[in-house]
Coordinates of C-alpha atoms in Angstrom, one line a residue:
Chain A
M1 CA -13.1 -17.1 19.0
K2 CA -11.0 -19.8 17.5
I3 CA -8.5 -21.2 20.0
C4 CA -5.1 -21.8 18.5
L5 CA -3.9 -25.2 19.5
K6 CA -0.2 -25.4 20.2
I7 CA 1.9 -28.0 18.6
V8 CA 3.8 -29.6 21.5
S9 CA 4.6 -32.9 19.9
G10 CA 4.8 -34.6 16.5
H11 CA 1.1 -34.9 16.3
F12 CA -1.0 -32.2 14.7
Y13 CA -4.4 -31.2 16.1
G14 CA -7.2 -30.4 13.7
D15 CA -10.1 -28.1 14.3
N16 CA -12.3 -30.5 16.2
G17 CA -9.6 -31.3 18.7
K18 CA -9.0 -34.8 17.3
M19 CA -5.5 -35.7 16.1
K20 CA -5.0 -35.4 12.4
E21 CA -3.0 -38.3 11.0
Y22 CA -0.5 -37.7 8.3
H23 CA 0.3 -40.5 6.0
Y24 CA 1.2 -40.7 2.4
T25 CA -1.9 -40.5 0.2
G26 CA -0.5 -40.8 -3.3
P27 CA 1.8 -39.1 -5.8
V28 CA 2.3 -35.4 -4.9
E29 CA 3.2 -32.9 -7.5
H30 CA 5.8 -30.4 -6.4
R31 CA 6.1 -27.2 -8.5
F32 CA 9.2 -25.1 -8.5
S33 CA 8.6 -21.8 -6.7
P34 CA 10.9 -19.0 -7.5
Y35 CA 10.2 -17.4 -4.2
S36 CA 10.8 -18.4 -0.6
F37 CA 10.1 -16.6 2.6
N38 CA 13.1 -15.7 4.7
G39 CA 11.3 -13.9 7.5
G40 CA 12.5 -10.9 9.4
T41 CA 10.8 -7.7 10.7
V42 CA 11.6 -4.1 9.8
L43 CA 10.4 -1.0 11.5
A44 CA 10.9 2.7 10.8
V45 CA 9.9 5.8 12.9
A46 CA 10.2 9.4 11.8
G47 CA 10.8 12.1 14.4
E48 CA 11.1 15.9 14.2
D49 CA 14.7 15.9 13.1
F50 CA 15.7 12.2 13.0
A51 CA 14.5 8.9 11.6
I52 CA 15.1 5.4 12.9
V53 CA 15.2 2.3 10.8
A54 CA 15.5 -1.0 12.8
S55 CA 15.4 -4.6 11.8
D56 CA 16.1 -8.0 13.4
T57 CA 19.0 -10.0 12.0
R58 CA 17.6 -13.5 11.7
L59 CA 17.5 -15.1 8.3
S60 CA 15.3 -18.2 8.3
E61 CA 13.8 -20.5 5.8
G62 CA 11.1 -23.0 6.7
Y63 CA 11.9 -24.4 10.1
S64 CA 15.6 -23.6 9.9
I65 CA 17.7 -20.5 10.6
H66 CA 20.3 -19.8 8.0
S67 CA 22.0 -16.9 9.8
R68 CA 21.8 -15.0 13.0
D69 CA 23.7 -12.0 11.6
S70 CA 21.9 -10.9 8.5
P71 CA 20.6 -7.4 9.1
K72 CA 17.9 -6.1 6.9
C73 CA 18.7 -2.4 6.9
Y74 CA 20.8 -1.1 4.1
K75 CA 22.4 2.4 3.9
L76 CA 21.6 4.2 0.7
T77 CA 22.8 7.7 1.2
N78 CA 23.9 9.8 4.1
T79 CA 20.3 10.7 4.8
T80 CA 18.5 7.5 3.8
V81 CA 18.3 3.9 5.0
I82 CA 16.1 1.2 3.5
G83 CA 14.8 -1.8 5.3
C84 CA 13.8 -4.8 3.2
S85 CA 12.2 -8.1 4.4
G86 CA 10.6 -11.0 2.5
F87 CA 12.6 -13.0 0.1
H88 CA 16.3 -12.4 0.7
G89 CA 17.3 -13.1 -2.9
D90 CA 15.0 -10.3 -4.1
C91 CA 16.1 -8.0 -1.2
L92 CA 19.8 -8.3 -2.4
T93 CA 19.0 -7.7 -6.0
L94 CA 16.7 -4.8 -5.3
T95 CA 19.3 -3.1 -3.1
K96 CA 22.0 -3.6 -5.8
I97 CA 19.7 -2.0 -8.4
I98 CA 18.9 0.9 -6.1
D99 CA 22.6 1.5 -5.4
A100 CA 23.3 1.5 -9.1
R101 CA 20.5 3.9 -9.9
L102 CA 21.7 6.2 -7.1
K103 CA 25.2 6.2 -8.6
M104 CA 23.8 7.0 -12.0
Y105 CA 21.8 9.9 -10.6
K106 CA 24.8 11.2 -8.8
H107 CA 26.9 11.2 -11.9
S108 CA 24.2 12.8 -14.1
N109 CA 22.9 15.4 -11.6
N110 CA 25.9 16.0 -9.4
K111 CA 23.9 15.6 -6.2
S112 CA 22.6 12.8 -4.0
M113 CA 19.0 11.7 -4.3
T114 CA 16.6 13.0 -1.6
S115 CA 14.5 10.5 0.4
G116 CA 11.4 11.5 -1.5
A117 CA 13.0 11.0 -4.9
I118 CA 14.4 7.6 -3.8
A119 CA 10.9 6.6 -2.8
A120 CA 9.4 7.6 -6.1
M121 CA 12.1 5.8 -8.0
L122 CA 11.7 2.6 -6.0
S123 CA 8.0 2.7 -6.8
T124 CA 8.7 2.6 -10.5
I125 CA 11.4 0.0 -10.1
L126 CA 9.0 -2.3 -8.3
Y127 CA 6.1 -1.7 -10.7
G128 CA 8.4 -2.5 -13.6
R129 CA 8.2 -6.1 -12.3
R130 CA 4.4 -5.9 -12.0
F131 CA 3.9 -9.4 -13.5
F132 CA 6.7 -11.1 -11.6
P133 CA 7.1 -9.0 -8.5
Y134 CA 10.0 -8.6 -6.2
Y135 CA 8.8 -10.4 -3.1
V136 CA 10.1 -7.6 -0.8
Y137 CA 8.4 -5.4 1.8
N138 CA 10.3 -2.2 1.8
I139 CA 10.4 0.7 4.3
I140 CA 12.5 3.7 3.6
G141 CA 13.5 5.9 6.6
G142 CA 15.4 9.2 6.3
L143 CA 15.4 12.9 6.3
D144 CA 13.6 15.0 3.8
E145 CA 14.9 18.2 2.2
E146 CA 13.8 20.3 5.2
G147 CA 15.7 18.0 7.6
K148 CA 12.5 16.5 9.1
G149 CA 12.2 12.7 9.6
A150 CA 10.4 10.8 6.8
V151 CA 9.2 7.2 6.5
Y152 CA 8.0 5.7 3.2
S153 CA 6.3 2.3 3.2
F154 CA 5.9 0.2 0.1
D155 CA 4.0 -2.9 -1.1
P156 CA 5.7 -5.5 -3.3
V157 CA 4.5 -3.9 -6.5
G158 CA 5.3 -0.3 -5.8
S159 CA 2.4 1.4 -4.1
Y160 CA 3.8 3.8 -1.5
Q161 CA 2.9 6.5 1.0
R162 CA 4.6 8.7 3.5
D163 CA 4.1 7.7 7.1
T164 CA 5.2 8.7 10.6
Y165 CA 5.9 5.1 11.6
K166 CA 5.5 1.7 10.0
A167 CA 6.3 -1.9 10.8
G168 CA 6.8 -4.4 8.0
G169 CA 7.7 -8.1 7.7
S170 CA 6.7 -11.2 9.6
A171 CA 5.9 -9.5 13.0
S172 CA 4.3 -6.4 11.5
A173 CA 0.8 -7.3 12.7
M174 CA 2.1 -7.5 16.3
L175 CA 4.2 -4.3 16.2
Q176 CA 1.9 -1.9 14.3
P177 CA -0.9 -1.8 16.9
L178 CA 1.7 -1.0 19.6
L179 CA 3.2 1.8 17.6
D180 CA -0.3 3.1 16.8
N181 CA -0.9 3.4 20.5
Q182 CA 2.5 4.7 21.7
I183 CA 3.4 7.0 18.8
G184 CA 0.1 7.8 17.2
F185 CA -1.8 8.0 20.6
K186 CA -4.7 6.1 19.0
N187 CA -7.6 5.0 21.2
M188 CA -6.3 7.0 24.2
E189 CA -8.5 9.5 25.8
G190 CA -7.3 12.6 27.6
V191 CA -3.6 12.1 26.8
Q192 CA -1.3 14.8 25.9
H193 CA 0.2 14.3 22.4
L194 CA 3.9 14.8 23.2
P195 CA 6.3 14.8 20.3
L196 CA 8.7 11.9 20.2
N197 CA 12.3 12.6 21.1
Q198 CA 15.2 10.5 19.9
E199 CA 16.0 8.7 23.2
K200 CA 12.3 7.7 23.8
A201 CA 12.0 6.5 20.2
V202 CA 15.1 4.3 20.4
Q203 CA 13.9 2.8 23.7
L204 CA 10.5 2.2 22.3
V205 CA 11.9 0.4 19.3
K206 CA 14.0 -1.8 21.5
D207 CA 11.0 -2.7 23.7
V208 CA 8.9 -3.4 20.7
F209 CA 11.4 -5.8 19.1
I210 CA 11.8 -7.6 22.4
S211 CA 8.1 -8.2 22.4
A212 CA 8.1 -9.3 18.8
A213 CA 10.9 -11.8 19.4
E214 CA 8.8 -13.3 22.2
R215 CA 5.9 -14.2 20.0
D216 CA 7.1 -14.4 16.4
V217 CA 9.3 -17.4 15.4
Y218 CA 10.9 -15.5 12.5
T219 CA 12.1 -12.6 14.6
G220 CA 15.0 -12.7 17.0
D221 CA 18.8 -13.1 17.5
A222 CA 19.7 -9.4 17.4
L223 CA 18.3 -6.0 16.6
R224 CA 20.1 -3.6 14.4
I225 CA 19.1 0.1 14.8
C226 CA 20.1 2.8 12.3
I227 CA 19.5 6.3 13.6
V228 CA 19.6 8.9 10.8
T229 CA 20.2 12.5 11.8
K230 CA 21.8 15.5 10.0
E231 CA 25.1 14.4 11.6
G232 CA 24.9 11.1 9.8
I233 CA 23.9 7.5 10.4
K234 CA 24.6 5.9 13.7
E235 CA 24.3 2.1 14.1
E236 CA 23.5 0.2 17.3
T237 CA 23.2 -3.5 17.9
V238 CA 21.1 -5.0 20.7
P239 CA 20.8 -8.8 21.4
L240 CA 17.5 -10.5 21.3
R241 CA 16.2 -13.9 22.1
K242 CA 18.0 -16.6 20.2
D243 CA 15.4 -19.3 20.4
Chain B
M1 CA 1.7 -0.7 3.5
A2 CA 0.8 -3.6 1.2
L3 CA -1.6 -1.5 -0.8
A4 CA -2.0 -3.6 -3.8
N5 CA -5.5 -4.8 -4.0
V6 CA -8.0 -2.5 -2.5
L7 CA -11.1 -3.9 -4.1
Q8 CA -11.5 -7.7 -4.1
S9 CA -10.6 -10.4 -1.6
E10 CA -7.5 -11.9 -3.0
S11 CA -4.2 -13.2 -1.8
V12 CA -1.7 -13.9 -4.4
D13 CA -0.6 -17.5 -5.0
F14 CA 2.8 -17.4 -6.6
S15 CA 3.0 -21.2 -7.4
N16 CA 2.2 -20.5 -11.0
Y17 CA 5.3 -18.4 -11.5
G18 CA 7.7 -21.2 -12.0
R19 CA 6.5 -22.0 -15.4
K20 CA 5.6 -18.5 -16.6
C21 CA 8.6 -16.6 -15.5
R22 CA 10.7 -17.3 -18.6
G23 CA 10.9 -14.4 -20.9
F24 CA 11.2 -11.7 -18.3
S25 CA 14.4 -9.8 -18.6
S26 CA 15.6 -7.9 -15.6
S27 CA 17.0 -4.7 -16.9
L28 CA 18.3 -1.9 -14.9
Y29 CA 16.2 0.6 -16.7
E30 CA 13.1 -0.4 -14.8
T31 CA 11.2 2.7 -15.8
E32 CA 10.2 0.9 -19.0
L33 CA 7.7 -1.7 -18.2
G34 CA 9.5 -4.4 -20.2
L35 CA 6.5 -4.3 -22.5
E36 CA 8.2 -6.6 -25.0
S37 CA 8.5 -9.4 -22.6
V38 CA 5.0 -9.2 -21.1
G39 CA 2.8 -9.9 -24.1
G40 CA 1.2 -13.3 -24.4
D41 CA 1.8 -14.7 -21.0
N42 CA -1.6 -14.8 -19.4
L43 CA -0.6 -14.1 -15.8
S44 CA -3.5 -13.5 -13.5
F45 CA -3.5 -12.7 -9.9
A46 CA -6.8 -14.6 -9.5
V47 CA -6.7 -16.6 -6.3
R48 CA -7.3 -20.2 -5.6
T49 CA -9.9 -20.5 -2.8
A50 CA -8.1 -20.4 0.5
C51 CA -6.0 -23.6 1.0
S52 CA -5.2 -24.5 4.5
D53 CA -2.5 -22.4 6.0
G54 CA -1.4 -25.3 8.2
D55 CA 0.8 -26.9 5.6
G56 CA 4.0 -26.0 7.2
P57 CA 5.5 -22.5 7.1
E58 CA 4.3 -21.6 3.6
R59 CA 3.6 -17.9 3.2
K60 CA 1.6 -16.2 0.5
I61 CA 2.1 -12.6 -0.4
Q62 CA -1.0 -10.8 0.9
F63 CA -2.6 -8.0 -1.1
L64 CA -5.1 -5.6 0.2
H65 CA -8.8 -5.3 -0.3
G66 CA -11.8 -3.3 0.6
T67 CA -12.7 0.2 -0.1
T68 CA -15.5 2.7 -0.7
T69 CA -15.1 5.5 -3.2
L70 CA -17.8 7.7 -4.6
A71 CA -18.3 10.7 -6.9
F72 CA -21.3 12.5 -8.1
K73 CA -22.1 15.5 -10.3
F74 CA -24.3 18.3 -9.1
Q75 CA -25.0 21.9 -10.0
H76 CA -21.8 23.3 -8.7
G77 CA -19.4 20.6 -9.9
V78 CA -18.3 17.2 -8.7
I79 CA -18.0 15.9 -5.2
V80 CA -15.5 13.1 -4.6
A81 CA -15.5 11.2 -1.3
V82 CA -13.3 8.3 -0.4
D83 CA -12.4 6.2 2.7
S84 CA -8.8 5.5 3.7
R85 CA -8.5 1.9 4.7
A86 CA -6.4 -0.8 3.2
T87 CA -6.6 -4.4 4.4
A88 CA -4.6 -7.6 3.8
G89 CA -6.7 -10.5 4.7
A90 CA -8.2 -9.6 8.1
Y91 CA -5.3 -7.3 8.9
I92 CA -5.7 -3.6 8.4
A93 CA -2.5 -2.5 6.8
S94 CA -3.2 1.2 6.8
Q95 CA -5.9 3.6 7.9
T96 CA -4.4 6.6 6.1
V97 CA -4.2 5.6 2.4
K98 CA -4.7 8.5 -0.1
K99 CA -7.3 7.1 -2.4
V100 CA -7.7 10.3 -4.4
I101 CA -4.9 10.9 -6.8
E102 CA -4.4 14.5 -7.9
I103 CA -3.7 14.2 -11.6
N104 CA -3.4 18.0 -12.2
P105 CA -5.0 21.0 -10.6
Y106 CA -8.4 20.4 -12.3
L107 CA -8.5 16.6 -12.6
L108 CA -8.8 14.0 -9.9
G109 CA -8.7 10.2 -10.0
T110 CA -9.9 7.8 -7.4
M111 CA -8.3 4.6 -6.4
A112 CA -10.0 1.2 -6.0
G113 CA -8.5 -2.2 -6.8
G114 CA -4.7 -2.5 -6.9
A115 CA -3.2 0.6 -5.3
A116 CA 0.1 0.2 -7.2
D117 CA -1.8 -0.2 -10.5
C118 CA -4.0 2.9 -9.8
S119 CA -1.2 5.2 -8.7
F120 CA 1.2 4.1 -11.4
W121 CA -1.3 4.5 -14.3
E122 CA -2.8 7.7 -13.0
R123 CA 0.7 9.1 -12.7
L124 CA 1.3 8.1 -16.3
L125 CA -2.0 9.7 -17.2
A126 CA -0.8 13.0 -15.5
R127 CA 2.3 12.9 -17.7
Q128 CA 0.2 12.3 -20.9
C129 CA -2.2 15.1 -19.9
R130 CA 0.7 17.5 -19.5
V131 CA 2.1 16.5 -22.9
Y132 CA -1.3 17.1 -24.4
E133 CA -1.4 20.6 -22.8
L134 CA 2.0 21.5 -24.2
R135 CA 1.1 20.2 -27.7
N136 CA -2.3 21.7 -28.0
K137 CA -1.9 24.8 -25.8
E138 CA -5.1 24.0 -24.0
R139 CA -6.3 21.9 -21.1
I140 CA -7.3 18.3 -21.8
S141 CA -11.0 17.4 -21.5
V142 CA -12.2 14.9 -18.9
A143 CA -13.5 12.7 -21.7
A144 CA -10.1 12.7 -23.4
A145 CA -8.2 12.1 -20.2
S146 CA -10.4 9.1 -19.3
K147 CA -10.0 7.8 -22.8
L148 CA -6.2 8.0 -22.6
L149 CA -6.3 6.0 -19.3
A150 CA -8.8 3.4 -20.7
N151 CA -6.7 2.8 -23.8
M152 CA -3.5 2.5 -21.8
V153 CA -4.8 -0.2 -19.5
Y154 CA -6.7 -2.0 -22.3
Q155 CA -3.4 -3.2 -23.7
Y156 CA -2.9 -5.1 -20.5
K157 CA -6.4 -6.6 -20.4
G158 CA -6.4 -10.2 -19.1
M159 CA -2.9 -9.8 -17.6
G160 CA -4.2 -9.3 -14.1
L161 CA -4.3 -5.5 -13.6
S162 CA -6.9 -4.5 -11.1
M163 CA -8.0 -0.9 -11.3
G164 CA -11.4 0.7 -10.8
T165 CA -11.1 4.4 -11.0
M166 CA -13.2 7.5 -11.5
V167 CA -11.8 10.4 -13.5
C168 CA -13.4 13.6 -12.2
G169 CA -12.8 17.1 -13.5
W170 CA -14.1 20.3 -14.9
D171 CA -13.6 21.2 -18.6
K172 CA -15.2 23.6 -21.1
T173 CA -18.3 21.4 -21.3
G174 CA -18.8 21.7 -17.5
P175 CA -18.3 19.0 -14.8
G176 CA -17.1 15.7 -16.0
L177 CA -17.2 12.2 -14.4
Y178 CA -16.1 9.0 -16.0
Y179 CA -15.7 5.5 -14.5
V180 CA -12.7 3.6 -16.0
D181 CA -11.6 0.1 -15.1
S182 CA -9.0 -2.5 -16.0
E183 CA -11.6 -4.7 -17.7
G184 CA -12.0 -2.0 -20.4
N185 CA -15.1 -0.3 -19.2
R186 CA -15.3 3.5 -19.6
V187 CA -18.7 5.1 -18.9
C188 CA -19.8 8.6 -18.4
G189 CA -22.3 9.2 -15.5
D190 CA -23.6 11.4 -12.8
L191 CA -23.0 9.2 -9.9
F192 CA -20.6 6.3 -9.2
A193 CA -19.7 4.4 -6.1
V194 CA -16.9 1.8 -6.3
G195 CA -15.8 -0.8 -3.8
S196 CA -16.9 -3.3 -1.2
G197 CA -18.9 -0.6 0.6
S198 CA -20.4 0.9 -2.6
M199 CA -23.9 -0.5 -2.0
Y200 CA -24.2 1.3 1.3
A201 CA -22.9 4.5 -0.2
Y202 CA -25.4 4.3 -3.1
G203 CA -28.3 4.1 -0.7
I204 CA -27.3 7.3 1.1
V205 CA -26.5 9.3 -2.1
D206 CA -29.5 8.1 -4.0
S207 CA -31.9 9.3 -1.3
G208 CA -30.0 12.6 -0.7
L209 CA -29.8 13.5 -4.4
K210 CA -33.6 13.6 -4.7
Q211 CA -33.7 17.3 -4.2
K212 CA -32.5 19.0 -7.3
D213 CA -30.4 22.0 -6.4
L214 CA -28.0 21.2 -3.7
T215 CA -25.7 23.8 -2.3
V216 CA -22.0 23.0 -2.1
E217 CA -22.2 22.5 1.7
E218 CA -25.2 20.1 1.4
A219 CA -23.4 18.1 -1.3
C220 CA -20.2 17.8 0.7
D221 CA -22.2 16.7 3.7
L222 CA -24.0 14.1 1.6
G223 CA -20.8 12.7 0.3
C224 CA -19.3 12.6 3.7
R225 CA -22.4 10.9 5.2
A226 CA -22.4 8.3 2.4
I227 CA -18.8 7.2 3.1
Y228 CA -19.4 7.3 6.8
Q229 CA -22.4 5.0 6.5
A230 CA -20.4 2.7 4.2
T231 CA -17.6 2.5 6.8
Y232 CA -20.1 1.8 9.5
R233 CA -21.5 -1.3 7.8
D234 CA -18.6 -2.5 5.7
A235 CA -15.8 -4.1 7.6
Y236 CA -13.3 -3.4 4.9
S237 CA -13.9 0.3 4.8
G238 CA -12.9 2.8 7.4
G239 CA -10.2 5.2 8.6
Q240 CA -10.9 8.7 7.4
V241 CA -13.3 10.3 4.9
N242 CA -11.4 12.4 2.4
L243 CA -13.6 14.9 0.6
Y244 CA -12.8 16.9 -2.5
H245 CA -14.9 19.4 -4.5
V246 CA -14.2 20.0 -8.2
H247 CA -15.4 23.3 -9.6
S248 CA -14.7 25.6 -12.5
E249 CA -11.4 26.8 -11.1
G250 CA -10.2 23.4 -10.3
W251 CA -10.4 21.1 -7.3
N252 CA -10.0 21.8 -3.6
R253 CA -9.7 19.5 -0.7
V254 CA -12.7 20.2 1.5
S255 CA -12.1 18.0 4.5
Q256 CA -10.4 15.0 6.1
S257 CA -12.5 13.6 8.9
D258 CA -11.9 10.7 11.1
V259 CA -14.8 8.3 11.1
L260 CA -14.8 8.0 14.8
M261 CA -15.2 11.8 15.1
L262 CA -18.0 11.7 12.5
H263 CA -19.8 9.0 14.5
Q264 CA -19.8 11.0 17.7
Q265 CA -20.9 14.1 15.7
Y266 CA -23.8 12.3 14.0
Q267 CA -24.8 10.6 17.3
A268 CA -24.9 14.0 19.0
E269 CA -27.1 15.4 16.2
K270 CA -29.6 12.6 16.5
A271 CA -30.0 13.3 20.2

């Protein structure tokens, strides 16, 4: 097992425990990168008749924090919310494009798009940029036509599938195993599989983000929770660690 | 979630994009692939060998790798068996990926390589197959369907698509099985296994297929066993075994078994 050495001072420790020295070695070529990573974690959970989409509100770049109030959940329709994390520029453009396409659909078909249709459409929008992808990890949460909770998770080029719960973004590797255990009852023997009710789900989401903020530098500041039910979309904000 | 690359170990390095991104228009009508703007630029998703991640907070987009898919013909049709794991580096992004794509009620396609590539082009194939049916008033043959797919992706050869799929079906010449990939290969065969766990799967199926006339149940069991063994030995395959059987009336989903359950079942049988 590799021990992760903590950086406590300006010196950096290499693999063999000795200090690595950083000094200028020669000309360094810097290439322009059209992408940057702005951090953030998104999570969605589908219940029997509700869906929850939650995200932290920290916007970072490199070692700095640009904003403590930049939520990553965007409301699309009365029954669908999307969470986007990754490169903030692409997140903004992508949500603008989705909004425009939703309006066009509404005007041509005289009805709102269903969650499943939005997911299928987003897949083709993302694949349209197969050779210069949107650097965005999307998760859609909402209600399907029958009123049941639905979560659709995507990759940057448009592959998607329907899930019951999914975590995406910088702390996803920390959150997903916890959700597997608490919602999916994975690796638990002799436990009753109780269906998730709304209160328990919201509390679980809060706990999970508090844990993520403890151990992921890009997650923190505040948590924005959007709860989608047939009555509409309710928003809740919970403070998180600001360090 | 990040289902992009299910076959090879790759993580995308986007530092080449600065120079090559000119010429891409961003139109609202993203259903068109922007075919005009793509030609010529040789973009590849080939990875540099892993550079140290310790250079500050640089992040690379991680695509997924690792899979085992197999299909074989037998007397009563075609058996298609796949695993359901998708990995991004050492992280398992999903254990419930659907690697069999239902093109139409009598044609199936498997997914290996880039998940988005596979699902997008096979969905387009479904559309083309339907158009063929409407124009010709008869079902498309497996050979023709696989040819359509092969020709569609051949136009993008060299641009970095990653797709290794098996088109399986039943047409008027009997069971059909073709392997099509993004390099331009299209081969007909009786048995194919694709993915990082394919070698383990070949071992099991080759030994089990020695007996000539398998019953449907024996064949399903063989397919399931082969994928299970591949998940046992290949770190990048796992999750569930999805089993399909294609016969003269079409395909039907035989079973979806969790590998952990299968392990306990086979252990009990051994004892």
